[in-house]
PDB file of C-alpha atoms in Angstrom:
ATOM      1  CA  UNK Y 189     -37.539  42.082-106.306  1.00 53.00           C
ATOM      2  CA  UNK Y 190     -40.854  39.746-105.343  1.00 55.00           C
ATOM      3  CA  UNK Y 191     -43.727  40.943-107.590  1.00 61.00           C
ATOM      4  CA  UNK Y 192     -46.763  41.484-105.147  1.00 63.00           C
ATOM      5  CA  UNK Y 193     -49.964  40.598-106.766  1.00 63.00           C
ATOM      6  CA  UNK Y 194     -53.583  42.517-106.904  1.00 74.00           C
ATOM      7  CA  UNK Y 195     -55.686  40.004-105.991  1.00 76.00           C
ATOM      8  CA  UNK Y 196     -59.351  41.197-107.021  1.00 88.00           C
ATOM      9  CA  UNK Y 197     -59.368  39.215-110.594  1.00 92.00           C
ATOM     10  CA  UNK Y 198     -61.484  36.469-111.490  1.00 95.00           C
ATOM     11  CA  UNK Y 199     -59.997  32.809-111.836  1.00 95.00           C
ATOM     12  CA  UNK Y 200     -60.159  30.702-115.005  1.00 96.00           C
ATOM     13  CA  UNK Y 201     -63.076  29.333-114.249  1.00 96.00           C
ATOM     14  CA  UNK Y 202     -64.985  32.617-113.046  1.00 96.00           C
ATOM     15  CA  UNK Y 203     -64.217  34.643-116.621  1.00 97.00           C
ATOM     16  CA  UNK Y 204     -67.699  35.336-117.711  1.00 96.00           C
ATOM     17  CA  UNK Y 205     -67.862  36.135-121.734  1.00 97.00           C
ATOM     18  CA  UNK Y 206     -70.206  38.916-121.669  1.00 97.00           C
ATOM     19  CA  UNK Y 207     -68.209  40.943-119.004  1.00 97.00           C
ATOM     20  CA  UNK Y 208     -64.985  40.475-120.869  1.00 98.00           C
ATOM     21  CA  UNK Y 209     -66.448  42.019-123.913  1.00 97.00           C
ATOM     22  CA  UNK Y 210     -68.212  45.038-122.270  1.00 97.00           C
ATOM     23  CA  UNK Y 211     -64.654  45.245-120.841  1.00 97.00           C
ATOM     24  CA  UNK Y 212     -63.070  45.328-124.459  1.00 97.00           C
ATOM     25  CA  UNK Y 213     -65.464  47.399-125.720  1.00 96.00           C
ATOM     26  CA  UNK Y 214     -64.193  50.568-124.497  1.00 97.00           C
ATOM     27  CA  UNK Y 215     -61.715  52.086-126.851  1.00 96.00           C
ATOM     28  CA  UNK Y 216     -59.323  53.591-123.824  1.00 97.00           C
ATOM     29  CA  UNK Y 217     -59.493  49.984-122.571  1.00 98.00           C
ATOM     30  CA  UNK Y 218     -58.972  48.064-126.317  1.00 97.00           C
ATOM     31  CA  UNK Y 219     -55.999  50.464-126.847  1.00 96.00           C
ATOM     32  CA  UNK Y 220     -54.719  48.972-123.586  1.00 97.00           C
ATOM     33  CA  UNK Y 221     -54.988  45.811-124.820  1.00 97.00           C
ATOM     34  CA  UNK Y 222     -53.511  46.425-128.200  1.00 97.00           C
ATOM     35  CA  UNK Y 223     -50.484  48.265-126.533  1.00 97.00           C
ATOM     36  CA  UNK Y 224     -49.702  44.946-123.847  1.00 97.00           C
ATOM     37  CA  UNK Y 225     -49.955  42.778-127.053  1.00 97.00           C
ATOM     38  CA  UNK Y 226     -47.879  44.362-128.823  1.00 96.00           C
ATOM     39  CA  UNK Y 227     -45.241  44.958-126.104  1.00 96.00           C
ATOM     40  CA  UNK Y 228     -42.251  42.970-125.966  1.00 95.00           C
ATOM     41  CA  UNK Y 229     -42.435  42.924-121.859  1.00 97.00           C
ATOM     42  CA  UNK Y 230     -44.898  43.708-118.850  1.00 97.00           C
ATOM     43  CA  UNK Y 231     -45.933  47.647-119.029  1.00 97.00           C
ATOM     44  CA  UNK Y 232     -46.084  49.926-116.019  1.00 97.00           C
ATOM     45  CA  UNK Y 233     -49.428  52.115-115.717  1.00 95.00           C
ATOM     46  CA  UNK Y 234     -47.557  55.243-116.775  1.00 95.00           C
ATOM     47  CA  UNK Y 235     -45.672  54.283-119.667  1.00 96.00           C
ATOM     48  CA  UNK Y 236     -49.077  53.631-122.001  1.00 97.00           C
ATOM     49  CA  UNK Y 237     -49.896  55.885-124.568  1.00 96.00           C
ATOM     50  CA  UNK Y 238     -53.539  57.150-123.075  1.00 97.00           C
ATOM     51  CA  UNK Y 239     -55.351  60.561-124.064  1.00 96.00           C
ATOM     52  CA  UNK Y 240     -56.946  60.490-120.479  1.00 96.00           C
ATOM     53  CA  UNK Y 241     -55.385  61.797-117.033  1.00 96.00           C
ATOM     54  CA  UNK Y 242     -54.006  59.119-114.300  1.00 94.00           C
ATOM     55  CA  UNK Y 243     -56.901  58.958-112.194  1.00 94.00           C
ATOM     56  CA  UNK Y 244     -59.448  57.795-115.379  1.00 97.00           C
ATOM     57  CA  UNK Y 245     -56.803  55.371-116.270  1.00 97.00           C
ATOM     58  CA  UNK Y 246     -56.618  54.129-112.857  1.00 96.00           C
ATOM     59  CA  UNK Y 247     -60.253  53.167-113.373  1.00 97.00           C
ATOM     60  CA  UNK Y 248     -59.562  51.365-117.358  1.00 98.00           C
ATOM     61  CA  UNK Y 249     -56.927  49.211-115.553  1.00 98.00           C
ATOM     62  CA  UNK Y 250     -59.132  48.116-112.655  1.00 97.00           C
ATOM     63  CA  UNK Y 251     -62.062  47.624-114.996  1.00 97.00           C
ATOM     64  CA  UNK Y 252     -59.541  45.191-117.392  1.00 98.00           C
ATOM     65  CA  UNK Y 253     -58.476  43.688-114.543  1.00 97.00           C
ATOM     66  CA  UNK Y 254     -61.560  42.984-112.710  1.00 96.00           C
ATOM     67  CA  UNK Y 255     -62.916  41.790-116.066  1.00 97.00           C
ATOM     68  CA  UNK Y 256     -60.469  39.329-116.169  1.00 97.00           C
ATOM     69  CA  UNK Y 257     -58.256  40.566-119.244  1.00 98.00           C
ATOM     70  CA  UNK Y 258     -55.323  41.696-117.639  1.00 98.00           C
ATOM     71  CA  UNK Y 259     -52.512  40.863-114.006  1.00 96.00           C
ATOM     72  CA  UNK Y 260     -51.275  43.657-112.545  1.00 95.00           C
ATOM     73  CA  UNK Y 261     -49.253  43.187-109.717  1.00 94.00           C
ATOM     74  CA  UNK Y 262     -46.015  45.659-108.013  1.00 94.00           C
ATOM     75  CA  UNK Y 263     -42.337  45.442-108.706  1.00 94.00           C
ATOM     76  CA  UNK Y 264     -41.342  48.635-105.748  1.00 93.00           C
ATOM     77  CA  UNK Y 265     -43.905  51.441-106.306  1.00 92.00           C
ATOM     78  CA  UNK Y 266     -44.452  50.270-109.813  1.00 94.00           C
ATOM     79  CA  UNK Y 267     -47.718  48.619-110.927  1.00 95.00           C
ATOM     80  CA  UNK Y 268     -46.900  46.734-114.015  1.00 97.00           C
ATOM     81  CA  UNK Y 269     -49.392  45.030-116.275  1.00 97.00           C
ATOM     82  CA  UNK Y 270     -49.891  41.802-118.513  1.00 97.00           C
ATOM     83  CA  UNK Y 271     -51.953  40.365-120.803  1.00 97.00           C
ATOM     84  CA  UNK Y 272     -53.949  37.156-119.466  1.00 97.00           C
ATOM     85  CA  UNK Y 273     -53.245  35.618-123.099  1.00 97.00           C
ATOM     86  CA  UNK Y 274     -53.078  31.855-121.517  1.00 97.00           C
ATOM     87  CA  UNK Y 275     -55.876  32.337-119.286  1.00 98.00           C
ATOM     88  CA  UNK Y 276     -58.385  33.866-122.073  1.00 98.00           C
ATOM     89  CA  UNK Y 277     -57.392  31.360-124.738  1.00 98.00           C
ATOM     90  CA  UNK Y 278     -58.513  28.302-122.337  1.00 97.00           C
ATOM     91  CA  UNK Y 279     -61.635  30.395-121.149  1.00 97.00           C
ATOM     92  CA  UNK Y 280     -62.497  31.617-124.635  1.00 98.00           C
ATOM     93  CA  UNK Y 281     -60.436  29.667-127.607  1.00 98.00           C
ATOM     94  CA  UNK Y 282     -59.196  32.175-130.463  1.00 97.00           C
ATOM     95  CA  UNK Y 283     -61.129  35.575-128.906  1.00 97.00           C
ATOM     96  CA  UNK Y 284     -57.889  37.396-127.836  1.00 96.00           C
ATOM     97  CA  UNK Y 285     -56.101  37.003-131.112  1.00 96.00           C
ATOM     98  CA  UNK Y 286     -59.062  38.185-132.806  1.00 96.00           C
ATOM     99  CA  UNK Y 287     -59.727  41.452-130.766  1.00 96.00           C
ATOM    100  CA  UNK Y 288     -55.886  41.976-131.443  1.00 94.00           C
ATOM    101  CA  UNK Y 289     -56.260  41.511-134.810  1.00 95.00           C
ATOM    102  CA  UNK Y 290     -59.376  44.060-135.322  1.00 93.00           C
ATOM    103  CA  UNK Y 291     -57.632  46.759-132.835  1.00 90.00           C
ATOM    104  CA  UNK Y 292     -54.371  46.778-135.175  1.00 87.00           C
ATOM    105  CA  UNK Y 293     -57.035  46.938-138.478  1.00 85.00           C
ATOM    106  CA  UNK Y 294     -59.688  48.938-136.503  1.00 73.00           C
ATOM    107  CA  UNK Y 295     -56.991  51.954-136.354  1.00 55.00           C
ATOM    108  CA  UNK Y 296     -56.438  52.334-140.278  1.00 43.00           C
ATOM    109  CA  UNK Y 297     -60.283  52.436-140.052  1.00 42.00           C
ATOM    110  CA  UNK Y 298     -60.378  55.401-137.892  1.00 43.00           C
ATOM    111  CA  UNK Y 299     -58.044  57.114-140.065  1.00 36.00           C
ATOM    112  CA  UNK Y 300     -59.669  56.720-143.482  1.00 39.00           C
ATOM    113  CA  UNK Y 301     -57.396  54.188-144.868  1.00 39.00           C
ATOM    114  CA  UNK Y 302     -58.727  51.253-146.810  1.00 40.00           C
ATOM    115  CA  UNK Y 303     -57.705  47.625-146.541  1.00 39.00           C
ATOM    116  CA  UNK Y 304     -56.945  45.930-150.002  1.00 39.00           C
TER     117      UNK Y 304
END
């Protein structure tokens, strides 16, 4: 099945640093991010793990997407997202790895447990 593309993201060229971190910074949005990185394919809007009802996380998506961080396009009625891990590392070198990196530590923060 063709995969029809959302075509409101910024290019390459157009990522601009400061939006893609007030993007990030939203912990429904990092927890987005965290989930697509750690998934072993493309994720469909209603299969993330989200404390907040469709309609809010209709808005997360747009915002990461608009921001630059993530594709979404459709496969059928299904909008499926994706990291933009190649696009980010040429805009920003090493910045995606590292937000991964603090999201996976940031949890066992959040839960009291100490890194040693």
């Amino acid at each position: 099945m063709a995969r029809a593309l959302i075509d409101d993201e910024p290019s390459v060229e157009d990522l601009h640093f400061p939006r893609v971190l007030e993007v990030i910074a939203d912990p429904i949005r990092l927890s987005i991010v965290a989930q697509l990185a750690a998934a072993e394919a493309d994720i469909s809007c209603g299969n993330f793990d989200l404390p907040v009802k469709a309609s809010t996380a209709t808005h997360h998506f747009t915002a990461l997407r608009q921001g630059g961080v993530i594709h979404q396009y459709y496969v059928g009625t299904s909008r499926m997202n994706v990291l933009r891990e190649a696009d980010l590392e040429q805009a920003f070198p090493g910045f995606l790895p590292s937000v991964i990196a603090g999201a996976r530590s940031g949890g066992e923060h959040e839960t009291g447990r100490s890194h040693r």
